[in-house]
C-alpha cells in the first residue's frame, strides 16, 4: 500500500443538450433575462486594431449544418493581451472583452463574430505563436466540448513558424485550422465535426 | 532564500474518465463525433486565461429561479429546493469569482424553448435559467424548483432523469466545462443513454447530488449539495535567490 494521492478528479462532462440556449443565451431563446446575452458583443466602445467579421458553420458527418450548437471564442486584443485576471504582461484594450458566444442563426446555423484581429502571443518556451482565436463548440450529441483554434490564411509568415502548426504530423490537415479571407476584414471559418474535412480538435 | 509557489500549465485532462465522443446508444453523437485523435499540446497563455465576469453584472434574482421569471407576487410551481456546493480545482482549491450558469426543465419536465414539443405544460412563472458567481472559497448557491423527468427522441422510450445543466468557466479557458447534476435516488439514472456515456459508476456518482438535510430550510425548501471540479494547474516551486548567490 502507499499513501493516497489526494487530488480531486475533474467532473465528468455531459452534453449541453438541445436547450443550451436557455441557460447560456436565454434572450436568443426568447427568454428575456439579464439585459442581454453574455458574449453577444465583444466590444464595449471604440477598439484598437483591425475590426474583423468571422462567419462560418458547424457541419456534422453528413455535411448538414448544426442549428442547435453554441460556439464560443476567446482571444487577445490587437496587441496580443488578454482581458483576463491571469494576464500579467500588460493591460488589454479596455473596450474589448476577448470573449464571444453565439448560437448562430436559428434557421441556417451560420455563426457570426464581430471582433478584432488578434495580436500574437507567446508559446511557453518564449517563441511567438501565429495569431489565433480559440474556439469551443458544444451541442446536442457532443459529449464533451470541442476545442479548436482558428488561424489566419493571410498570416503565412507567422503560420510558417508557429509551434503547433509546424509540429502537426498530418500537414494536410493544417488547412482545417485556417480561416479564409472572403472580403476585406471578413473571414470564413467552417468547422467539420467528422468526415474527410474533419477539423483538427485539441487536447490542451 | 525562500520557496515561491507558481502555477504551471494545466494538468493533462484525464480523458479516461471523460466520455468518449462516439457513443452509439446516444444516437446524435454518431455523426457529431470527431474520429481523428485529438491533437495534444501543453497549455499556453491562450488556454491559461479566461474572460472576467464581475459580481456587478448579476441581478438580485439571477440565482432564484422560483422568482426570476415570475410575475410580481407569483412564484414557480414545484418542489422548492436549494442547490449549493463548491467549484474546486483538481488540487482541491476553491475557485473564487467564477461564473456558474444553470438551466433546467420545469417541475413537469417541460423546457421553455421553441424546439421543445413535450405535452407537459409550461409554467408561466418559470423561465428555467439562472446564474451566479462563486464566493472566495468557490461556494455557490441558488434556489429553484426540482425539475421533472422528460421523454426525448432517441430510442422509442427514453426518458431523462431529473437534472440541472451547469456551465462553468474557471480562470483558464482550458477549464471550460458543461455538465449535468442528477438527484439522489432517481431510478431513471440507470436507464438513461446520456448518463450511460459515463464510463464508471464512480463518474455517475460524481454527478449525483445527495439530499442535504443540514441546509434544508424547515417548512420552506429542501437542499441538494453538488460540488464540481475543474482542471487544475501544476504547482511548481522555485527558489527566490538574490542575484549572484
Ligand atoms: Fe436537459
Short mmCIF file of C-alpha atoms and ligand atoms in Angstrom, two decimals:
data_model
loop_
_atom_site.label_atom_id
_atom_site.label_comp_id
_atom_site.label_asym_id
_atom_site.label_seq_id
_atom_site.Cartn_x
_atom_site.Cartn_y
_atom_site.Cartn_z
CA UNK A 1 0.00 0.00 0.00
CA UNK A 2 1.00 3.59 -0.48
CA UNK A 3 -0.28 6.91 0.74
CA UNK A 4 -3.28 8.01 -1.31
CA UNK A 5 -2.75 10.71 -3.94
CA UNK A 6 -5.43 13.06 -2.76
CA UNK A 7 -6.01 15.05 -5.92
CA UNK A 8 -9.60 15.59 -6.99
CA UNK A 9 -10.83 14.44 -10.39
CA UNK A 10 -12.30 16.80 -12.96
CA UNK A 11 -16.10 16.47 -13.06
CA UNK A 12 -17.25 14.34 -15.98
CA UNK A 13 -18.71 16.32 -18.87
CA UNK A 14 -22.24 15.80 -20.13
CA UNK A 15 -23.74 17.13 -23.34
CA UNK A 16 -25.02 20.71 -23.38
CA UNK A 17 -28.15 19.26 -24.98
CA UNK A 18 -30.65 20.88 -27.33
CA UNK A 19 -31.68 23.53 -24.78
CA UNK A 20 -28.25 25.00 -24.01
CA UNK A 21 -29.64 28.31 -25.29
CA UNK A 22 -31.98 28.59 -22.30
CA UNK A 23 -29.02 28.67 -19.94
CA UNK A 24 -26.34 30.42 -21.97
CA UNK A 25 -28.13 32.71 -24.46
CA UNK A 26 -31.65 32.97 -22.99
CA UNK A 27 -32.58 36.10 -24.93
CA UNK A 28 -31.82 34.27 -28.17
CA UNK A 29 -34.18 31.53 -26.92
CA UNK A 30 -36.91 34.11 -26.32
CA UNK A 31 -36.48 34.34 -22.54
CA UNK A 32 -35.91 37.95 -21.58
CA UNK A 33 -33.16 37.89 -18.94
CA UNK A 34 -30.03 39.69 -17.75
CA UNK A 35 -30.23 42.77 -20.05
CA UNK A 36 -28.88 40.75 -22.97
CA UNK A 37 -26.89 37.57 -23.64
CA UNK A 38 -23.35 37.11 -22.38
CA UNK A 39 -20.74 37.40 -25.13
CA UNK A 40 -23.21 38.84 -27.67
CA UNK A 41 -20.90 41.82 -28.12
CA UNK A 42 -17.13 41.69 -27.74
CA UNK A 43 -16.71 45.45 -27.93
CA UNK A 44 -17.80 47.92 -25.25
CA UNK A 45 -16.52 51.01 -27.09
CA UNK A 46 -14.04 52.01 -29.82
CA UNK A 47 -11.43 49.25 -30.11
CA UNK A 48 -7.75 49.24 -31.09
CA UNK A 49 -6.58 47.37 -34.18
CA UNK A 50 -8.34 45.95 -37.22
CA UNK A 51 -12.01 45.11 -36.77
CA UNK A 52 -12.95 41.86 -38.48
CA UNK A 53 -16.01 39.67 -39.02
CA UNK A 54 -15.81 35.88 -38.76
CA UNK A 55 -18.53 33.76 -40.32
CA UNK A 56 -18.95 30.02 -40.53
CA UNK A 57 -20.98 26.89 -39.97
CA UNK A 58 -20.51 23.78 -37.88
CA UNK A 59 -21.15 20.68 -40.03
CA UNK A 60 -21.89 17.14 -38.88
CA UNK A 61 -20.51 14.00 -40.52
CA UNK A 62 -23.24 14.02 -43.18
CA UNK A 63 -22.43 17.61 -44.20
CA UNK A 64 -25.54 19.03 -42.52
CA UNK A 65 -25.02 22.32 -40.68
CA UNK A 66 -25.83 22.20 -36.96
CA UNK A 67 -28.60 24.59 -35.97
CA UNK A 68 -28.52 23.86 -32.25
CA UNK A 69 -24.86 24.41 -31.39
CA UNK A 70 -23.32 27.04 -29.16
CA UNK A 71 -19.98 28.43 -30.27
CA UNK A 72 -17.65 30.42 -28.04
CA UNK A 73 -14.42 32.21 -28.89
CA UNK A 74 -11.62 33.55 -26.69
CA UNK A 75 -8.78 35.71 -27.92
CA UNK A 76 -6.37 38.53 -27.06
CA UNK A 77 -6.73 42.09 -28.27
CA UNK A 78 -4.88 43.55 -31.27
CA UNK A 79 -1.71 43.90 -29.17
CA UNK A 80 -1.79 40.28 -28.00
CA UNK A 81 -3.07 40.99 -24.48
CA UNK A 82 -5.94 39.13 -22.80
CA UNK A 83 -8.70 40.83 -20.78
CA UNK A 84 -8.12 38.24 -18.03
CA UNK A 85 -7.19 38.25 -14.36
CA UNK A 86 -4.31 35.93 -15.35
CA UNK A 87 -2.82 38.43 -17.83
CA UNK A 88 0.41 39.72 -16.27
CA UNK A 89 2.18 41.14 -19.34
CA UNK A 90 0.20 44.36 -19.58
CA UNK A 91 -3.29 45.80 -19.69
CA UNK A 92 -5.60 44.77 -22.51
CA UNK A 93 -7.74 47.17 -24.54
CA UNK A 94 -10.41 48.24 -22.01
CA UNK A 95 -13.09 48.25 -24.74
CA UNK A 96 -12.50 44.67 -25.85
CA UNK A 97 -13.63 41.63 -23.83
CA UNK A 98 -11.99 38.92 -25.95
CA UNK A 99 -14.99 36.64 -25.32
CA UNK A 100 -17.73 35.90 -27.83
CA UNK A 101 -20.65 33.50 -27.59
CA UNK A 102 -23.37 32.74 -30.14
CA UNK A 103 -25.91 30.10 -31.07
CA UNK A 104 -25.66 31.01 -34.73
CA UNK A 105 -28.66 31.73 -36.92
CA UNK A 106 -31.72 29.77 -35.80
CA UNK A 107 -32.65 28.79 -39.38
CA UNK A 108 -29.28 28.36 -41.12
CA UNK A 109 -26.90 27.71 -38.23
CA UNK A 110 -24.45 30.30 -39.58
CA UNK A 111 -22.44 31.94 -36.80
CA UNK A 112 -21.02 35.46 -36.90
CA UNK A 113 -18.49 37.12 -34.61
CA UNK A 114 -17.69 40.83 -34.79
CA UNK A 115 -14.24 41.06 -33.28
CA UNK A 116 -10.68 42.34 -33.86
CA UNK A 117 -7.75 40.61 -35.46
CA UNK A 118 -5.76 39.22 -32.52
CA UNK A 119 -2.11 40.02 -31.87
CA UNK A 120 0.44 37.25 -31.45
CA UNK A 121 1.03 35.66 -28.04
CA UNK A 122 3.98 33.58 -26.80
CA UNK A 123 4.35 29.82 -26.56
CA UNK A 124 5.55 28.53 -23.15
CA UNK A 125 9.17 28.45 -24.40
CA UNK A 126 9.07 32.11 -25.43
CA UNK A 127 8.70 31.68 -29.19
CA UNK A 128 5.79 33.58 -30.69
CA UNK A 129 2.67 31.75 -31.84
CA UNK A 130 0.89 32.77 -35.01
CA UNK A 131 -2.22 34.92 -34.33
CA UNK A 132 -5.13 32.65 -33.49
CA UNK A 133 -8.55 32.53 -31.84
CA UNK A 134 -9.64 29.71 -29.53
CA UNK A 135 -12.99 28.10 -30.45
CA UNK A 136 -15.12 25.94 -28.14
CA UNK A 137 -18.14 24.11 -29.55
CA UNK A 138 -20.94 22.37 -27.66
CA UNK A 139 -24.24 20.93 -28.88
CA UNK A 140 -26.66 18.08 -28.52
CA UNK A 141 -24.71 14.92 -29.38
CA UNK A 142 -21.34 16.36 -28.30
CA UNK A 143 -20.42 14.67 -25.03
CA UNK A 144 -17.52 16.97 -24.14
CA UNK A 145 -16.91 20.46 -25.53
CA UNK A 146 -14.67 20.52 -28.60
CA UNK A 147 -11.67 22.84 -28.51
CA UNK A 148 -10.00 24.09 -31.67
CA UNK A 149 -8.16 27.13 -32.98
CA UNK A 150 -8.68 29.42 -35.91
CA UNK A 151 -5.54 30.75 -37.58
CA UNK A 152 -5.44 33.25 -40.47
CA UNK A 153 -4.70 32.20 -44.05
CA UNK A 154 -3.20 35.65 -44.71
CA UNK A 155 -0.60 35.30 -41.91
CA UNK A 156 1.54 32.82 -43.83
CA UNK A 157 4.89 34.05 -42.41
CA UNK A 158 3.70 33.68 -38.81
CA UNK A 159 1.97 30.38 -39.58
CA UNK A 160 5.19 29.02 -41.09
CA UNK A 161 6.98 29.31 -37.72
CA UNK A 162 4.06 28.55 -35.38
CA UNK A 163 4.99 25.92 -32.76
CA UNK A 164 1.75 23.98 -33.22
CA UNK A 165 1.14 24.27 -36.96
CA UNK A 166 4.70 23.25 -37.79
CA UNK A 167 4.66 20.23 -35.47
CA UNK A 168 1.40 18.66 -36.64
CA UNK A 169 2.02 15.19 -38.02
CA UNK A 170 -0.64 15.44 -40.74
CA UNK A 171 0.34 18.66 -42.50
CA UNK A 172 -2.52 18.10 -44.97
CA UNK A 173 -4.92 18.85 -42.08
CA UNK A 174 -3.44 22.29 -41.33
CA UNK A 175 -5.90 23.99 -43.74
CA UNK A 176 -8.79 22.87 -41.49
CA UNK A 177 -7.47 25.44 -38.97
CA UNK A 178 -7.09 28.33 -41.42
CA UNK A 179 -9.76 30.98 -41.89
CA UNK A 180 -10.08 32.15 -45.47
CA UNK A 181 -10.35 35.83 -46.28
CA UNK A 182 -13.51 36.35 -48.31
CA UNK A 183 -13.57 40.17 -48.33
CA UNK A 184 -11.65 42.97 -46.69
CA UNK A 185 -11.92 42.30 -42.97
CA UNK A 186 -14.19 39.27 -43.46
CA UNK A 187 -13.06 35.70 -42.78
CA UNK A 188 -14.82 32.37 -43.19
CA UNK A 189 -14.07 29.54 -40.78
CA UNK A 190 -16.13 26.36 -41.15
CA UNK A 191 -15.90 23.58 -38.60
CA UNK A 192 -16.39 19.95 -39.63
CA UNK A 193 -17.09 17.58 -36.75
CA UNK A 194 -16.39 14.47 -38.82
CA UNK A 195 -15.58 13.28 -42.33
CA UNK A 196 -12.82 13.90 -44.86
CA UNK A 197 -12.57 17.59 -43.95
CA UNK A 198 -12.72 16.93 -40.19
CA UNK A 199 -11.36 19.90 -38.24
CA UNK A 200 -8.36 19.28 -36.01
CA UNK A 201 -9.53 19.38 -32.39
CA UNK A 202 -7.16 19.90 -29.48
CA UNK A 203 -6.47 18.36 -26.10
CA UNK A 204 -4.51 21.12 -24.40
CA UNK B 1 16.24 32.50 0.08
CA UNK B 2 12.67 31.29 0.05
CA UNK B 3 10.48 28.96 -1.95
CA UNK B 4 7.84 30.57 -4.12
CA UNK B 5 4.86 28.62 -5.44
CA UNK B 6 3.85 29.35 -9.02
CA UNK B 7 1.28 27.95 -11.38
CA UNK B 8 2.48 25.79 -14.23
CA UNK B 9 0.46 24.66 -17.22
CA UNK B 10 -2.79 22.74 -16.88
CA UNK B 11 -2.61 19.14 -15.70
CA UNK B 12 -3.43 16.89 -18.65
CA UNK B 13 -7.15 16.17 -18.88
CA UNK B 14 -7.97 12.62 -17.74
CA UNK B 15 -9.74 11.53 -20.94
CA UNK B 16 -10.14 8.06 -19.45
CA UNK B 17 -12.68 9.49 -17.03
CA UNK B 18 -14.39 11.77 -19.56
CA UNK B 19 -16.96 10.39 -22.02
CA UNK B 20 -15.83 9.41 -25.49
CA UNK B 21 -17.14 11.41 -28.45
CA UNK B 22 -18.64 8.37 -30.21
CA UNK B 23 -21.32 6.74 -28.02
CA UNK B 24 -23.82 4.97 -30.32
CA UNK B 25 -26.50 4.42 -27.64
CA UNK B 26 -26.78 8.21 -27.63
CA UNK B 27 -27.62 8.34 -31.31
CA UNK B 28 -26.97 12.01 -32.04
CA UNK B 29 -23.31 11.51 -31.11
CA UNK B 30 -22.76 9.16 -34.05
CA UNK B 31 -22.48 11.87 -36.73
CA UNK B 32 -21.30 14.61 -34.37
CA UNK B 33 -18.18 12.85 -33.05
CA UNK B 34 -14.71 13.56 -34.42
CA UNK B 35 -12.98 10.36 -35.48
CA UNK B 36 -9.36 11.54 -35.59
CA UNK B 37 -7.29 11.60 -32.41
CA UNK B 38 -7.24 14.92 -30.56
CA UNK B 39 -4.06 16.93 -31.02
CA UNK B 40 -2.18 17.10 -27.69
CA UNK B 41 -0.09 20.13 -26.73
CA UNK B 42 0.76 21.80 -23.44
CA UNK B 43 -1.44 24.72 -22.50
CA UNK B 44 -0.25 28.22 -23.40
CA UNK B 45 -1.48 31.64 -22.37
CA UNK B 46 -4.42 31.25 -24.77
CA UNK B 47 -5.75 28.43 -22.55
CA UNK B 48 -4.45 29.77 -19.21
CA UNK B 49 -6.51 32.97 -19.37
CA UNK B 50 -10.30 33.31 -19.32
CA UNK B 51 -12.89 36.06 -19.53
CA UNK B 52 -13.67 38.00 -16.37
CA UNK B 53 -17.22 38.35 -15.14
CA UNK B 54 -17.75 40.54 -12.09
CA UNK B 55 -20.35 40.24 -9.32
CA UNK B 56 -21.61 43.61 -10.57
CA UNK B 57 -23.22 42.02 -13.63
CA UNK B 58 -25.59 39.92 -11.51
CA UNK B 59 -29.18 40.92 -10.90
CA UNK B 60 -30.75 40.36 -7.49
CA UNK B 61 -32.85 37.38 -8.66
CA UNK B 62 -30.35 35.78 -11.04
CA UNK B 63 -29.87 32.87 -8.62
CA UNK B 64 -33.55 32.47 -7.77
CA UNK B 65 -35.35 30.51 -10.49
CA UNK B 66 -38.51 30.46 -8.39
CA UNK B 67 -38.86 34.21 -8.88
CA UNK B 68 -36.58 35.44 -11.69
CA UNK B 69 -39.22 34.90 -14.40
CA UNK B 70 -42.34 35.09 -12.24
CA UNK B 71 -44.92 37.87 -12.30
CA UNK B 72 -44.90 40.13 -9.27
CA UNK B 73 -46.22 38.25 -6.27
CA UNK B 74 -46.17 34.89 -8.11
CA UNK B 75 -43.71 32.01 -7.94
CA UNK B 76 -42.84 28.94 -9.99
CA UNK B 77 -44.74 25.72 -9.28
CA UNK B 78 -42.94 22.63 -7.98
CA UNK B 79 -40.93 21.24 -5.07
CA UNK B 80 -38.85 24.10 -3.70
CA UNK B 81 -35.15 23.28 -3.45
CA UNK B 82 -31.79 24.91 -2.76
CA UNK B 83 -28.81 23.70 -4.77
CA UNK B 84 -25.44 24.59 -3.30
CA UNK B 85 -21.85 23.45 -3.28
CA UNK B 86 -18.35 24.49 -4.27
CA UNK B 87 -16.42 24.79 -7.51
CA UNK B 88 -12.96 23.33 -6.86
CA UNK B 89 -9.87 22.57 -8.92
CA UNK B 90 -8.08 19.24 -9.03
CA UNK B 91 -5.65 20.46 -6.38
CA UNK B 92 -8.60 20.85 -4.01
CA UNK B 93 -8.62 24.64 -4.02
CA UNK B 94 -11.91 26.51 -4.23
CA UNK B 95 -12.19 28.58 -7.42
CA UNK B 96 -13.36 32.06 -6.44
CA UNK B 97 -15.14 34.64 -8.61
CA UNK B 98 -16.08 32.33 -11.44
CA UNK B 99 -19.36 32.36 -13.34
CA UNK B 100 -21.75 29.42 -12.88
CA UNK B 101 -24.76 29.22 -15.24
CA UNK B 102 -27.59 26.69 -14.88
CA UNK B 103 -30.73 25.73 -16.77
CA UNK B 104 -33.45 23.13 -16.44
CA UNK B 105 -36.95 21.96 -17.29
CA UNK B 106 -39.86 22.97 -15.09
CA UNK B 107 -41.41 20.70 -12.45
CA UNK B 108 -43.40 18.92 -15.17
CA UNK B 109 -40.33 18.21 -17.29
CA UNK B 110 -41.04 20.91 -19.89
CA UNK B 111 -38.44 23.38 -21.22
CA UNK B 112 -39.28 26.92 -22.30
CA UNK B 113 -37.87 26.51 -25.84
CA UNK B 114 -39.48 26.67 -29.26
CA UNK B 115 -37.95 23.33 -30.31
CA UNK B 116 -39.49 21.59 -27.27
CA UNK B 117 -42.59 19.51 -28.03
CA UNK B 118 -43.34 17.59 -24.82
CA UNK B 119 -47.03 17.87 -23.96
CA UNK B 120 -46.42 18.78 -20.30
CA UNK B 121 -47.48 22.40 -19.77
CA UNK B 122 -45.29 25.45 -19.49
CA UNK B 123 -45.32 27.21 -16.13
CA UNK B 124 -45.97 30.89 -16.90
CA UNK B 125 -43.86 31.83 -13.87
CA UNK B 126 -40.80 29.71 -14.70
CA UNK B 127 -38.11 30.68 -17.22
CA UNK B 128 -35.65 27.90 -16.41
CA UNK B 129 -32.28 29.64 -16.23
CA UNK B 130 -30.12 31.34 -13.64
CA UNK B 131 -26.54 32.25 -12.86
CA UNK B 132 -24.25 33.20 -10.03
CA UNK B 133 -20.58 33.88 -9.31
CA UNK B 134 -18.66 31.86 -6.73
CA UNK B 135 -17.53 33.35 -3.44
CA UNK B 136 -13.96 33.50 -2.15
CA UNK B 137 -13.97 29.79 -1.22
CA UNK B 138 -15.56 28.69 -4.51
CA UNK B 139 -19.03 28.30 -3.00
CA UNK B 140 -22.26 28.93 -4.88
CA UNK B 141 -25.97 28.58 -4.16
CA UNK B 142 -29.28 29.03 -5.92
CA UNK B 143 -32.96 28.43 -5.38
CA UNK B 144 -35.21 26.63 -7.83
CA UNK B 145 -37.96 24.03 -8.21
CA UNK B 146 -36.99 20.40 -8.71
CA UNK B 147 -37.21 19.65 -12.44
CA UNK B 148 -39.28 16.73 -13.71
CA UNK B 149 -38.03 13.81 -15.85
CA UNK B 150 -38.94 14.08 -19.54
CA UNK B 151 -39.07 11.88 -22.64
CA UNK B 152 -36.69 12.55 -25.54
CA UNK B 153 -36.29 11.23 -29.06
CA UNK B 154 -33.55 8.59 -29.11
CA UNK B 155 -34.81 5.03 -28.85
CA UNK B 156 -38.61 4.67 -28.73
CA UNK B 157 -38.96 5.13 -24.96
CA UNK B 158 -36.06 7.07 -23.46
CA UNK B 159 -36.55 9.41 -20.51
CA UNK B 160 -34.07 11.77 -18.97
CA UNK B 161 -33.66 11.56 -15.20
CA UNK B 162 -34.48 14.85 -13.47
CA UNK B 163 -31.39 17.02 -13.98
CA UNK B 164 -29.97 20.52 -13.94
CA UNK B 165 -27.46 21.62 -16.59
CA UNK B 166 -24.35 23.56 -15.45
CA UNK B 167 -21.87 25.68 -17.40
CA UNK B 168 -18.55 26.61 -15.73
CA UNK B 169 -15.62 28.83 -16.70
CA UNK B 170 -12.81 28.70 -14.12
CA UNK B 171 -9.83 31.00 -14.61
CA UNK B 172 -8.38 29.43 -17.76
CA UNK B 173 -10.29 28.64 -20.93
CA UNK B 174 -8.90 25.07 -20.73
CA UNK B 175 -11.19 24.61 -17.70
CA UNK B 176 -14.38 25.37 -19.64
CA UNK B 177 -16.92 22.65 -18.81
CA UNK B 178 -20.61 21.88 -19.26
CA UNK B 179 -22.15 19.07 -17.25
CA UNK B 180 -25.38 17.93 -15.57
CA UNK B 181 -26.45 17.30 -11.99
CA UNK B 182 -28.69 14.35 -11.13
CA UNK B 183 -30.72 13.75 -7.97
CA UNK B 184 -30.01 11.00 -5.45
CA UNK B 185 -32.35 8.04 -5.77
CA UNK B 186 -33.72 8.76 -9.27
CA UNK B 187 -34.45 5.37 -10.94
CA UNK B 188 -34.00 6.92 -14.41
CA UNK B 189 -30.27 7.46 -13.83
CA UNK B 190 -29.54 3.79 -14.54
CA UNK B 191 -31.66 3.76 -17.72
CA UNK B 192 -30.54 6.94 -19.47
CA UNK B 193 -28.22 6.66 -22.52
CA UNK B 194 -26.79 10.12 -21.83
CA UNK B 195 -25.82 9.12 -18.29
CA UNK B 196 -24.67 5.91 -19.98
CA UNK B 197 -21.84 7.71 -21.82
CA UNK B 198 -20.09 7.93 -18.44
CA UNK B 199 -17.52 5.18 -18.12
CA UNK B 200 -17.87 4.17 -14.47
CA UNK B 201 -20.30 4.15 -11.57
CA UNK B 202 -17.85 6.45 -9.82
CA UNK B 203 -18.28 9.03 -12.61
CA UNK B 204 -22.09 8.76 -12.33
CA UNK B 205 -21.84 9.23 -8.56
CA UNK B 206 -19.71 12.35 -9.12
CA UNK B 207 -22.70 13.93 -10.92
CA UNK B 208 -25.37 12.75 -8.45
CA UNK B 209 -26.25 15.24 -5.72
CA UNK B 210 -27.28 13.94 -2.29
CA UNK B 211 -30.13 15.38 -0.28
CA UNK B 212 -28.55 17.72 2.29
CA UNK B 213 -30.81 17.98 5.31
CA UNK B 214 -28.31 20.30 7.06
CA UNK B 215 -29.00 23.03 4.50
CA UNK B 216 -32.72 22.37 4.24
CA UNK B 217 -34.81 25.33 5.37
CA UNK B 218 -37.54 23.93 7.65
CA UNK B 219 -41.07 24.40 6.29
CA UNK B 220 -39.63 26.05 3.17
CA UNK B 221 -37.08 24.24 0.91
CA UNK B 222 -35.14 21.01 0.78
CA UNK B 223 -31.45 21.22 -0.22
CA UNK B 224 -29.13 19.26 -2.51
CA UNK B 225 -25.34 19.57 -2.38
CA UNK B 226 -23.37 19.47 -5.61
CA UNK B 227 -19.62 20.12 -5.81
CA UNK B 228 -17.93 20.43 -9.19
CA UNK B 229 -14.25 20.04 -10.03
CA UNK B 230 -12.45 21.83 -12.86
CA UNK B 231 -8.97 21.08 -14.16
CA UNK B 232 -6.03 22.19 -12.03
CA UNK B 233 -2.63 23.61 -12.88
CA UNK B 234 0.69 22.07 -11.98
CA UNK B 235 2.09 23.59 -8.83
CA UNK B 236 5.77 24.38 -9.19
CA UNK B 237 8.19 25.81 -6.66
CA UNK B 238 11.31 27.79 -7.34
CA UNK B 239 13.96 29.27 -5.09
CA UNK B 240 13.88 33.00 -4.81
CA UNK B 241 17.60 33.85 -4.58
CA UNK B 242 19.28 37.18 -4.60
CA UNK B 243 21.34 38.00 -7.70
CA UNK B 244 24.81 36.44 -7.61
CA UNK B 245 24.15 33.96 -4.79
FE1 LIG C 1 -31.98 18.68 -20.17
#
